[in-house]
Short mmCIF file of C-alpha atoms and ligand atoms in Angstrom, two decimals:
data_model
loop_
_atom_site.label_atom_id
_atom_site.label_comp_id
_atom_site.label_asym_id
_atom_site.label_seq_id
_atom_site.Cartn_x
_atom_site.Cartn_y
_atom_site.Cartn_z
CA MET A 218 -5.67 16.64 29.45
CA HIS A 219 -7.53 17.33 26.14
CA GLY A 220 -7.49 21.18 27.01
CA ALA A 221 -3.91 21.31 28.13
CA LEU A 222 -3.20 19.66 24.88
CA LEU A 223 -5.18 21.86 23.16
CA GLU A 224 -3.79 25.08 24.57
CA ALA A 225 0.01 23.96 23.86
CA LEU A 226 -1.31 23.30 19.89
CA SER A 227 -2.65 26.58 19.66
CA ARG A 228 0.46 28.27 20.88
CA VAL A 229 2.46 26.46 17.95
CA VAL A 230 -0.04 25.87 14.96
CA ALA A 231 -2.24 28.36 13.36
CA ALA A 232 -5.92 27.49 14.59
CA ASP A 233 -7.30 26.86 11.03
CA ARG A 234 -4.76 23.99 10.95
CA LEU A 235 -6.45 22.33 14.07
CA VAL A 236 -9.35 19.80 13.91
CA VAL A 237 -11.61 19.54 17.06
CA ASP A 238 -15.21 19.14 15.22
CA PRO A 239 -16.15 15.71 16.86
CA ASP A 240 -17.49 14.37 13.04
CA VAL A 241 -14.80 15.89 11.25
CA LEU A 242 -12.09 14.33 14.04
CA ALA A 243 -13.95 11.04 13.51
CA SER A 244 -13.79 11.32 9.75
CA ILE A 245 -9.87 11.42 9.71
CA SER A 246 -9.34 9.02 12.44
CA HIS A 247 -9.37 5.66 10.53
CA ASP A 248 -8.31 4.29 7.38
CA ASP A 249 -10.05 1.88 4.95
CA ALA A 250 -9.26 -1.41 6.91
CA GLU A 251 -12.54 -3.01 7.80
CA TRP A 252 -12.76 -3.92 11.40
CA ALA A 253 -9.65 -2.47 12.58
CA PRO A 254 -10.18 -0.96 16.37
CA VAL A 255 -10.55 2.76 16.03
CA GLY A 256 -9.90 4.78 19.36
CA ARG A 257 -10.85 8.25 20.09
CA ALA A 258 -8.71 10.99 19.09
CA ALA A 259 -7.90 14.15 21.27
CA VAL A 260 -7.26 16.23 18.65
CA GLY A 261 -6.46 16.89 14.97
CA VAL A 262 -3.54 19.04 13.01
CA ARG A 263 -3.97 19.40 9.49
CA ALA A 264 0.17 20.16 8.86
CA ARG A 265 1.00 22.83 6.05
CA SER A 266 4.64 22.68 7.04
CA GLU A 267 7.87 20.57 8.39
CA ALA A 268 7.85 23.05 11.08
CA ASP A 269 4.10 22.42 11.57
CA VAL A 270 4.88 18.80 12.30
CA ALA A 271 8.11 19.38 14.37
CA ALA A 272 6.01 21.83 16.32
CA VAL A 273 3.65 19.00 17.05
CA VAL A 274 5.90 16.16 17.74
CA ARG A 275 7.34 18.29 20.09
CA VAL A 276 4.22 19.35 22.12
CA CYS A 277 3.21 15.58 21.91
CA ALA A 278 6.28 14.43 23.45
CA GLU A 279 5.97 17.02 26.00
CA LEU A 280 2.57 15.90 27.09
CA ARG A 281 3.42 12.17 26.39
CA VAL A 282 0.78 12.25 23.76
CA PRO A 283 0.48 9.18 20.84
CA VAL A 284 1.09 10.74 17.40
CA VAL A 285 -0.75 8.86 14.67
CA PRO A 286 0.41 10.00 11.08
CA ARG A 287 -2.25 9.92 8.33
CA GLY A 288 -1.82 10.48 4.63
CA ALA A 289 -5.08 9.91 2.62
CA GLY A 290 -6.36 7.28 5.07
CA THR A 291 -6.44 4.69 2.27
CA GLY A 292 -4.18 1.80 4.10
CA LEU A 293 -5.81 -1.63 4.59
CA ALA A 294 -4.36 -2.58 7.89
CA GLY A 295 -5.51 -0.09 10.46
CA GLY A 296 -2.01 1.87 10.65
CA ALA A 297 -3.57 5.44 10.17
CA ASN A 298 -6.19 4.52 12.95
CA ALA A 299 -6.36 6.88 16.22
CA VAL A 300 -5.39 5.76 19.21
CA ASP A 301 -7.13 7.13 22.33
CA GLY A 302 -6.10 10.50 23.48
CA CYS A 303 -3.97 10.84 20.72
CA VAL A 304 -3.28 13.55 18.03
CA VAL A 305 -3.86 12.29 14.26
CA LEU A 306 -1.28 14.39 12.30
CA ASP A 307 -2.99 14.81 8.54
CA LEU A 308 -0.17 15.32 6.03
CA ALA A 309 -2.35 15.55 3.26
CA ARG A 310 -1.79 19.48 2.55
CA MET A 311 1.81 19.02 2.55
CA ASP A 312 0.84 18.51 -1.05
CA GLN A 313 3.76 20.33 -3.06
CA VAL A 314 6.25 18.60 -5.86
CA LEU A 315 8.95 20.84 -4.93
CA GLU A 316 11.42 19.64 -7.80
CA ILE A 317 11.71 17.98 -10.65
CA ASP A 318 15.59 17.19 -11.64
CA ARG A 319 14.97 16.25 -15.48
CA ASP A 320 18.85 15.66 -15.99
CA ASN A 321 19.09 13.11 -12.96
CA MET A 322 15.64 11.82 -13.20
CA VAL A 323 14.99 12.64 -9.33
CA CYS A 324 12.27 14.63 -7.81
CA VAL A 325 11.54 16.28 -4.49
CA VAL A 326 7.98 15.96 -3.00
CA GLU A 327 6.09 16.92 0.21
CA PRO A 328 4.57 13.76 1.81
CA GLY A 329 0.94 14.56 0.82
CA VAL A 330 1.03 14.60 -3.09
CA VAL A 331 -1.07 12.29 -4.38
CA ASN A 332 0.93 9.57 -6.60
CA ASN A 333 -1.68 9.90 -9.64
CA ASP A 334 -0.59 13.83 -9.34
CA LEU A 335 3.08 13.03 -9.14
CA LYS A 336 2.88 10.60 -12.31
CA ALA A 337 1.06 13.42 -14.09
CA ALA A 338 3.80 16.10 -13.20
CA VAL A 339 6.68 14.35 -13.83
CA ALA A 340 4.81 12.73 -17.20
CA GLU A 341 5.12 16.80 -18.46
CA LEU A 342 8.58 15.95 -18.43
CA GLY A 343 9.04 12.74 -19.91
CA LEU A 344 9.58 11.19 -16.65
CA TRP A 345 7.72 8.07 -15.06
CA TYR A 346 7.32 7.09 -11.31
CA PRO A 347 6.15 3.53 -11.42
CA PRO A 348 5.08 2.30 -8.36
CA ASP A 349 1.31 2.04 -9.15
CA PRO A 350 -0.97 0.89 -6.04
CA ALA A 351 -4.19 0.47 -7.19
CA SER A 352 -5.34 3.21 -4.98
CA ALA A 353 -2.69 5.54 -6.67
CA ALA A 354 -5.88 7.93 -7.36
CA TRP A 355 -5.93 9.17 -3.47
CA SER A 356 -2.94 7.80 -1.78
CA THR A 357 -0.19 10.09 -1.03
CA ILE A 358 3.75 9.52 -1.25
CA GLY A 359 4.24 9.50 2.41
CA GLY A 360 1.89 7.12 3.04
CA ASN A 361 3.32 5.06 0.04
CA VAL A 362 6.37 4.81 1.72
CA SER A 363 5.27 4.46 4.85
CA THR A 364 3.75 1.27 3.98
CA ASN A 365 6.22 0.70 0.88
CA ALA A 366 3.16 0.41 -1.42
CA GLY A 367 3.47 -2.13 -3.95
CA GLY A 368 1.05 -2.11 -6.87
CA LEU A 369 0.52 -3.66 -10.46
CA CYS A 370 3.70 -2.66 -12.44
CA CYS A 371 5.79 -3.65 -9.78
CA LEU A 372 6.67 -7.22 -11.08
CA LYS A 373 8.71 -5.70 -13.36
CA TYR A 374 9.46 -2.20 -12.03
CA GLY A 375 9.49 -2.63 -8.30
CA VAL A 376 8.11 -1.71 -5.11
CA THR A 377 8.00 2.20 -3.29
CA ARG A 378 11.17 1.32 -1.28
CA ASP A 379 13.29 0.74 -4.77
CA TYR A 380 12.70 4.47 -5.90
CA VAL A 381 13.32 6.19 -2.46
CA LEU A 382 16.76 7.58 -2.57
CA GLY A 383 16.19 10.05 0.62
CA LEU A 384 13.74 11.49 2.78
CA ARG A 385 13.31 13.97 5.72
CA ALA A 386 11.29 13.10 8.78
CA VAL A 387 10.71 14.90 12.18
CA VAL A 388 11.79 12.25 14.68
CA GLY A 389 12.53 11.76 18.51
CA GLY A 390 14.28 9.55 20.81
CA ARG A 391 18.33 9.41 20.18
CA SER A 392 18.69 11.76 17.27
CA GLY A 393 20.46 14.64 18.88
CA TYR A 394 23.97 14.19 20.60
CA GLY A 395 22.79 17.23 22.67
CA ALA A 396 21.37 16.96 25.81
CA GLY A 397 17.65 16.55 26.08
CA SER A 398 14.82 15.25 23.90
CA GLY A 399 15.56 14.51 20.12
CA TYR A 400 12.16 14.51 19.67
CA GLY A 401 10.95 17.44 16.96
CA THR A 402 14.56 16.79 15.37
CA VAL A 403 14.09 17.32 11.59
CA ALA A 404 16.73 14.01 10.28
CA ARG A 405 17.93 14.28 6.61
CA LEU A 406 18.37 11.01 5.58
CA GLY A 407 19.72 9.25 1.96
CA ARG A 408 20.99 10.73 -0.24
CA ARG A 409 20.03 11.74 -3.97
CA THR A 410 22.49 10.35 -6.08
CA THR A 411 21.77 6.93 -7.81
CA LYS A 412 24.52 4.83 -6.06
CA GLY A 413 25.62 5.65 -2.22
CA VAL A 414 26.49 3.66 0.65
CA ALA A 415 27.68 6.13 3.39
CA GLY A 416 26.35 4.72 6.82
CA LEU A 417 23.38 2.26 7.74
CA ASP A 418 20.47 2.49 5.40
CA LEU A 419 18.22 4.69 7.72
CA VAL A 420 16.12 5.26 4.71
CA GLY A 421 15.45 1.85 4.87
CA LEU A 422 13.97 1.84 8.17
CA PHE A 423 11.63 4.58 7.61
CA VAL A 424 10.19 3.02 3.96
CA GLY A 425 7.54 0.42 5.34
CA GLY A 426 7.88 2.00 8.85
CA GLU A 427 4.18 2.81 9.18
CA GLY A 428 4.68 5.72 11.53
CA THR A 429 6.07 4.53 14.32
CA LEU A 430 9.71 5.80 13.73
CA GLY A 431 8.54 9.35 13.06
CA VAL A 432 6.77 11.55 10.43
CA VAL A 433 7.95 12.03 6.76
CA THR A 434 7.82 15.26 5.60
CA GLU A 435 10.00 15.31 2.50
CA VAL A 436 10.71 12.20 -0.02
CA THR A 437 13.30 12.23 -2.64
CA LEU A 438 12.30 9.90 -5.43
CA ARG A 439 14.20 8.09 -8.48
CA LEU A 440 12.13 8.45 -11.61
CA ARG A 441 12.37 6.74 -15.20
CA PRO A 442 11.82 7.49 -18.33
CA GLN A 443 8.48 7.32 -20.04
CA PRO A 444 8.21 3.57 -21.18
CA ALA A 445 8.39 3.62 -25.09
CA GLY A 446 5.08 3.02 -27.35
CA PRO A 447 2.26 1.41 -26.44
CA ALA A 448 1.94 -1.69 -24.28
CA ARG A 449 0.58 -4.87 -25.48
CA THR A 450 -2.03 -7.27 -23.13
CA VAL A 451 -2.29 -10.36 -23.13
CA VAL A 452 -5.56 -11.97 -21.49
CA GLY A 453 -6.23 -15.55 -20.55
CA ALA A 454 -9.50 -16.89 -19.33
CA PHE A 455 -9.73 -20.15 -16.99
CA GLY A 456 -11.93 -22.09 -15.57
CA SER A 457 -10.55 -22.39 -12.15
CA LEU A 458 -8.59 -20.05 -9.87
CA VAL A 459 -6.23 -23.12 -9.43
CA ALA A 460 -5.56 -23.20 -13.41
CA ALA A 461 -4.47 -19.67 -13.10
CA GLY A 462 -2.32 -19.82 -10.27
CA SER A 463 -0.80 -22.69 -12.76
CA ALA A 464 -0.47 -20.16 -15.87
CA VAL A 465 1.51 -17.94 -13.15
CA SER A 466 4.09 -20.34 -12.00
CA LEU A 467 4.66 -21.37 -15.76
CA ILE A 468 5.16 -17.76 -16.72
CA THR A 469 7.50 -17.53 -14.16
CA SER A 470 9.57 -20.56 -14.73
CA ARG A 471 9.73 -20.02 -18.60
CA GLY A 472 11.59 -16.85 -17.39
CA LEU A 473 9.11 -14.27 -19.09
CA SER A 474 8.50 -10.84 -17.85
CA PRO A 475 5.55 -9.10 -18.21
CA SER A 476 5.46 -5.47 -16.45
CA VAL A 477 1.85 -6.56 -15.08
CA LEU A 478 0.55 -9.73 -14.22
CA GLU A 479 -2.69 -9.75 -12.51
CA LEU A 480 -5.39 -12.12 -11.68
CA LEU A 481 -9.15 -11.33 -11.12
CA ASP A 482 -11.81 -13.86 -10.45
CA ARG A 483 -15.77 -14.07 -11.42
CA THR A 484 -16.80 -12.42 -8.31
CA CYS A 485 -14.71 -9.13 -8.89
CA LEU A 486 -15.53 -8.89 -12.92
CA VAL A 487 -19.24 -9.49 -12.15
CA ALA A 488 -18.77 -6.54 -9.38
CA VAL A 489 -17.36 -4.52 -11.45
CA GLU A 490 -19.43 -4.62 -14.49
CA GLU A 491 -22.67 -4.70 -12.42
CA TRP A 492 -21.38 -1.05 -11.25
CA LYS A 493 -19.26 0.41 -14.32
CA HIS A 494 -20.65 -1.59 -17.24
CA LEU A 495 -17.08 -1.51 -18.71
CA GLY A 496 -18.54 -4.26 -21.35
CA LEU A 497 -16.39 -6.99 -19.25
CA ALA A 498 -16.97 -10.52 -20.41
CA ALA A 499 -17.13 -11.50 -17.05
CA ASP A 500 -17.87 -15.60 -17.98
CA ALA A 501 -14.78 -16.85 -17.20
CA PHE A 502 -13.98 -18.46 -13.57
CA ALA A 503 -10.89 -16.24 -13.56
CA LEU A 504 -8.57 -13.81 -15.82
CA LEU A 505 -5.14 -13.11 -16.21
CA LEU A 506 -4.29 -10.08 -17.29
CA ALA A 507 -0.68 -9.73 -18.68
CA ARG A 508 1.20 -6.31 -20.02
CA VAL A 509 4.19 -6.51 -21.75
CA ASP A 510 6.19 -3.01 -22.53
CA THR A 511 9.17 -4.12 -24.24
CA PRO A 512 9.30 -2.38 -27.24
CA GLY A 513 9.53 -3.81 -30.97
CA SER A 514 9.65 -7.38 -32.37
CA SER A 515 10.54 -8.48 -29.29
CA GLY A 516 7.59 -7.47 -27.43
CA ASP A 517 5.70 -9.03 -29.78
CA ALA A 518 7.27 -12.30 -29.31
CA GLU A 519 7.04 -11.92 -25.17
CA ALA A 520 3.45 -11.54 -25.51
CA ALA A 521 2.96 -14.23 -27.75
CA ALA A 522 4.90 -16.53 -25.42
CA ILE A 523 2.90 -15.52 -22.37
CA ALA A 524 -0.14 -16.50 -24.23
CA ALA A 525 1.36 -19.78 -25.25
CA ALA A 526 2.01 -20.22 -21.58
CA MET A 527 -1.62 -19.54 -20.44
CA THR A 528 -2.83 -22.15 -23.29
CA ASP A 529 -0.03 -24.70 -21.93
CA ALA A 530 -1.25 -24.17 -18.36
CA GLY A 531 -5.00 -25.12 -19.60
CA ALA A 532 -6.38 -21.62 -20.53
CA GLN A 533 -9.73 -21.68 -22.33
CA TRP A 534 -8.55 -19.12 -24.21
CA ALA A 535 -5.54 -16.73 -24.29
CA SER A 536 -5.01 -13.63 -26.78
CA ALA A 537 -2.73 -11.09 -27.07
CA SER A 538 -3.70 -7.77 -28.47
CA SER A 539 -2.54 -4.19 -28.73
CA ASP A 540 -6.27 -3.19 -28.64
CA SER A 541 -5.99 -0.05 -26.01
CA VAL A 542 -9.69 0.37 -25.26
CA GLU A 543 -10.23 -3.31 -24.28
CA ALA A 544 -7.04 -3.56 -22.31
CA GLU A 545 -7.71 -0.11 -20.26
CA ALA A 546 -11.37 -1.42 -19.60
CA LEU A 547 -9.58 -4.80 -17.99
CA VAL A 548 -6.99 -2.43 -15.95
CA GLU A 549 -9.62 -0.33 -14.81
CA ALA A 550 -11.74 -3.24 -13.65
CA ARG A 551 -8.87 -4.51 -11.57
CA ARG A 552 -8.42 -1.19 -9.99
CA LEU A 553 -12.20 -0.87 -9.19
CA ALA A 554 -12.55 -4.52 -8.06
CA TYR A 555 -12.06 -3.26 -4.29
CA PRO A 556 -14.64 -0.51 -4.55
CA ALA A 557 -16.94 -2.60 -6.59
CA LEU A 558 -16.72 -5.48 -3.87
CA GLU A 559 -17.31 -2.68 -0.95
CA ARG A 560 -20.92 -1.82 -2.44
CA LEU A 561 -21.75 -5.33 -1.76
CA GLY A 562 -20.69 -5.34 2.15
CA PRO A 563 -18.30 -4.57 4.89
CA VAL A 564 -14.79 -6.34 2.97
CA LEU A 565 -12.12 -7.56 4.69
CA THR A 566 -8.74 -7.37 2.78
CA GLU A 567 -6.31 -10.07 3.00
CA ASP A 568 -2.73 -9.56 1.34
CA VAL A 569 -0.39 -12.67 1.64
CA CYS A 570 2.38 -13.29 -0.54
CA VAL A 571 3.89 -16.65 -1.55
CA PRO A 572 6.98 -17.73 -3.92
CA ARG A 573 5.77 -17.59 -7.13
CA SER A 574 5.89 -20.92 -7.71
CA ARG A 575 3.66 -21.69 -5.03
CA VAL A 576 0.65 -19.56 -6.10
CA PRO A 577 -1.52 -22.62 -7.33
CA GLN A 578 -1.20 -24.39 -3.88
CA ALA A 579 -1.95 -20.78 -2.07
CA LEU A 580 -5.51 -20.53 -4.40
CA VAL A 581 -6.25 -24.00 -3.47
CA ALA A 582 -5.71 -23.11 0.27
CA ILE A 583 -7.89 -19.93 -0.32
CA GLU A 584 -10.70 -22.03 -1.67
CA GLU A 585 -10.84 -24.85 0.60
CA ILE A 586 -10.48 -22.06 3.72
CA ALA A 587 -13.60 -20.29 1.95
CA ALA A 588 -15.28 -23.12 1.69
CA ARG A 589 -14.91 -24.38 5.49
CA HIS A 590 -15.75 -21.26 6.84
CA GLY A 591 -18.71 -20.77 4.35
CA VAL A 592 -17.14 -17.09 3.81
CA THR A 593 -17.35 -15.45 0.15
CA ILE A 594 -14.39 -14.96 -1.01
CA ALA A 595 -13.25 -12.88 -4.26
CA THR A 596 -9.78 -13.06 -5.15
CA ILE A 597 -7.69 -10.47 -7.03
CA ALA A 598 -4.06 -10.86 -7.15
CA HIS A 599 -0.78 -9.04 -8.14
CA ALA A 600 -0.16 -12.72 -9.31
CA GLY A 601 2.97 -12.71 -11.12
CA ASP A 602 4.15 -11.29 -7.56
CA GLY A 603 2.76 -14.38 -5.64
CA ASN A 604 0.86 -11.12 -3.95
CA LEU A 605 -2.88 -12.53 -3.21
CA HIS A 606 -5.64 -10.22 -1.85
CA PRO A 607 -8.62 -12.72 -1.10
CA LEU A 608 -11.23 -10.39 -0.21
CA LEU A 609 -13.94 -11.83 2.35
CA VAL A 610 -16.98 -10.29 1.65
CA THR A 611 -19.74 -10.24 4.09
CA PRO A 612 -23.51 -9.06 3.99
CA PRO A 613 -24.05 -5.92 6.14
CA GLY A 614 -24.46 -6.26 9.74
CA ASP A 615 -24.02 -10.11 9.59
CA ASP A 616 -22.07 -10.84 12.90
CA ALA A 617 -21.97 -14.53 12.38
CA ALA A 618 -20.34 -13.67 8.95
CA ARG A 619 -17.91 -11.34 10.16
CA GLN A 620 -16.41 -13.86 12.75
CA ALA A 621 -16.54 -16.56 10.30
CA ALA A 622 -14.50 -14.02 7.54
CA GLN A 623 -12.04 -13.21 10.58
CA ALA A 624 -11.60 -16.58 11.23
CA ALA A 625 -10.50 -17.52 7.78
CA PHE A 626 -8.25 -14.29 7.75
CA GLU A 627 -6.01 -15.90 10.13
CA GLU A 628 -6.17 -19.28 8.67
CA MET A 629 -4.96 -17.83 5.07
CA ILE A 630 -1.91 -16.07 7.05
CA ASP A 631 -0.87 -19.14 8.27
CA ALA A 632 -1.58 -21.03 5.02
CA ALA A 633 0.92 -18.27 3.45
CA ILE A 634 3.77 -18.87 6.06
CA ALA A 635 3.16 -22.37 6.01
CA LEU A 636 3.69 -22.17 2.27
CA GLY A 637 7.35 -20.48 2.92
CA GLY A 638 5.28 -16.86 2.43
CA THR A 639 4.68 -13.57 4.29
CA VAL A 640 1.55 -12.27 5.94
CA THR A 641 1.66 -9.25 4.06
CA GLY A 642 2.85 -8.56 0.64
CA GLU A 643 2.20 -4.60 0.38
CA HIS A 644 -0.71 -3.25 2.91
CA GLY A 645 1.57 -3.44 5.88
CA ILE A 646 1.21 -4.63 9.40
CA GLY A 647 -0.83 -1.84 11.18
CA LEU A 648 -3.37 -3.72 13.70
CA LEU A 649 -4.77 -6.28 11.46
CA LYS A 650 -1.46 -8.34 11.18
CA ARG A 651 0.46 -8.03 14.76
CA ASP A 652 -0.18 -11.29 15.38
CA GLY A 653 0.47 -12.88 12.12
CA MET A 654 3.92 -10.55 11.93
CA ARG A 655 4.92 -12.33 15.32
CA ARG A 656 4.14 -15.87 13.94
CA GLU A 657 6.05 -15.18 10.77
CA LEU A 658 9.10 -13.39 12.30
CA ASP A 659 12.52 -14.90 13.89
CA PRO A 660 12.50 -14.32 17.26
CA ALA A 661 15.70 -12.47 17.01
CA ALA A 662 14.44 -10.22 14.19
CA LEU A 663 11.54 -9.36 16.65
CA ALA A 664 13.97 -8.22 19.12
CA MET A 665 16.16 -6.29 16.66
CA GLN A 666 13.01 -4.42 15.88
CA ASP A 667 11.80 -3.52 19.23
CA ALA A 668 15.40 -2.39 20.04
CA ILE A 669 15.47 -0.01 17.20
CA ARG A 670 12.07 1.40 18.01
CA GLN A 671 12.85 1.83 21.91
CA ALA A 672 16.15 3.78 20.31
CA LEU A 673 14.14 6.32 18.11
CA ASP A 674 11.24 6.27 20.15
CA PRO A 675 11.44 5.97 23.69
CA LEU A 676 8.31 7.63 25.02
CA GLY A 677 6.74 5.38 22.47
CA ILE A 678 4.47 8.40 21.25
CA PHE A 679 4.80 7.38 17.31
CA ASN A 680 2.10 5.52 16.13
CA PRO A 681 1.96 3.14 19.31
CA GLY A 682 -0.39 -0.02 19.32
CA LYS A 683 1.05 -0.58 15.41
CA ALA A 684 3.83 -2.48 13.82
C1 FAD B 778 -8.78 0.63 -3.64
C2 FAD B 778 -7.80 0.33 -2.79
C3 FAD B 778 -6.55 -0.51 -3.49
C4 FAD B 778 -5.20 -0.43 -3.09
N1 FAD B 778 -4.26 -0.86 -3.57
C5 FAD B 778 -3.29 -0.89 -3.22
C6 FAD B 778 -2.23 -1.57 -3.85
O1 FAD B 778 -2.32 -2.24 -5.48
N2 FAD B 778 -0.99 -1.95 -3.28
C7 FAD B 778 -0.76 -1.23 -2.16
O2 FAD B 778 0.52 -1.50 -1.90
N3 FAD B 778 -1.60 -0.46 -1.53
C8 FAD B 778 -2.94 -0.86 -1.87
N4 FAD B 778 -3.78 0.18 -1.20
C9 FAD B 778 -3.69 0.28 0.44
C10 FAD B 778 -3.22 1.76 0.44
O3 FAD B 778 -3.70 2.75 -0.37
C11 FAD B 778 -1.52 1.74 0.92
O4 FAD B 778 -1.07 1.14 1.66
C12 FAD B 778 -0.86 3.26 0.47
O5 FAD B 778 0.12 3.07 0.62
C13 FAD B 778 -1.57 3.92 2.01
O6 FAD B 778 -1.46 5.56 1.67
P1 FAD B 778 -2.34 6.62 2.23
O7 FAD B 778 -1.68 7.90 2.05
O8 FAD B 778 -3.73 6.40 2.30
O9 FAD B 778 -1.94 6.34 3.80
P2 FAD B 778 -2.41 6.11 4.86
O10 FAD B 778 -3.38 5.03 5.32
O11 FAD B 778 -3.04 7.67 5.57
O12 FAD B 778 -1.59 5.60 6.11
C14 FAD B 778 -0.41 4.19 5.94
C15 FAD B 778 0.24 4.09 7.11
O13 FAD B 778 1.28 5.34 7.07
C16 FAD B 778 1.62 5.77 8.15
N5 FAD B 778 1.74 7.14 7.60
C17 FAD B 778 1.14 8.04 6.24
N6 FAD B 778 1.60 9.14 6.13
C18 FAD B 778 3.25 9.24 6.72
C19 FAD B 778 4.05 10.26 6.79
N7 FAD B 778 3.90 11.30 6.10
N8 FAD B 778 4.77 9.84 8.08
C20 FAD B 778 5.09 8.76 8.39
N9 FAD B 778 3.91 7.75 8.51
C21 FAD B 778 3.01 7.94 7.55
C22 FAD B 778 0.20 6.04 8.95
O14 FAD B 778 0.53 6.41 10.11
C23 FAD B 778 -0.49 4.68 8.38
O15 FAD B 778 0.53 3.81 9.25
C24 FAD B 778 -5.00 0.02 -1.54
C25 FAD B 778 -6.22 0.63 -1.05
C26 FAD B 778 -7.35 0.67 -1.58
C27 FAD B 778 -8.78 1.24 -0.46
#
């Protein structure tokens, strides 16, 4: 079978785009999710164009071979993991910014453009692409769109979904009106205007679709003007995670709107400091890091009000400053927390989201679960969104610790559902949250999802086994 597949692919894509070397193929066959199952891919294709993607999808449909799209492989749910016998379709080399329309504040990009590269390109024209997952230095726009990635400033500026106006995708199933299979059809979805309601929101289906409905080959994104002036930073130190969580609830209920409100516990701070020596004071049990980008005196007042809310919620100290060096060190610490912890052993990343008023209860539940299972949990959080990332750190090669971490992971999912939350705030379902999704969603919603998938991919070749 592999021989026939390789032969068919060789007829439609250039030889230097095919990946057959087993080590290279293995390296592009998984994402960053710890312990998510990885199958054995048959072949990899490093697509350079939409035509490559369409040709690969046609061949795969003909031979009934699964297609697993891949951006940078920074996903944390196993979404880009190979399934047995699949083609891993690597989009990272489709990395051109095709157009930046300054007048209309819109850009058009290929899916392999790295988030930070896009930010840099539009910044040259005084524009800003806000969604900023902590993986922005590596993750691609195609991956961000397919997972509906969030990030640090989503609290004020929204998630990836809020910026996707239109896209092109290579699709299958009932995408053609003519006879025969629609696999390999290029569909142009959405628009490039600020408003528009013609037809159902098909773009919305692909945002967060995790490669299960087709392969995104081009994205049209909304941009914003660069924020005016430097941001103020407010830092609060707390004697417990729960006190920090109470401050988050208070900031929210007082109607304050920081552009960033992140939480880091001491385990994270120590791990980053020991690795990067940023000069962080890692003596508090938890730190809350807020940013305010409202210009002028209103911004000063907002920063002071956030510091006051932290103090009222029991902070050991809280201070607002415009010292950009200190602020950058803390934001950097937040971004580096995950790789810093990975140096200590395998890290299973949880990603639950609860209503913001329930952040304190969720943090209590996490501590109880950690204690009950004897698991080391370092917590970082896009706290202002109620999006918590307890990171379960295990000693390398310790099977009992792995099992305890996996049990704790499932219990945290149940705790989030019980608090009126969701099993994934931003990392997606992939392989790790399939059961959790079934526990969370209404049966009618699950049935509608299955029906959509059946209509758009009746052969079941687009990222099968993922959701
Ligand atoms: C250190 C670190 C920090 C992170 N921080 C955040 C964060 O703050 N917020 C957040 O939301 N996530 C975060 N993540 C998770 C991850 O970076 C995001 O999910 C990101 O959007 C994945 O992009 P990627 O290019 O790596 O995609 P991949 O991991 O390669 O793929 C992700 C999913 O998208 C599908 N896919 C990829 N490209 C396409 C395409 N062109 N067409 C169709 N399907 C496609 C894949 O099949 C897979 O299901 C973090 C990860 C790491 C390692």
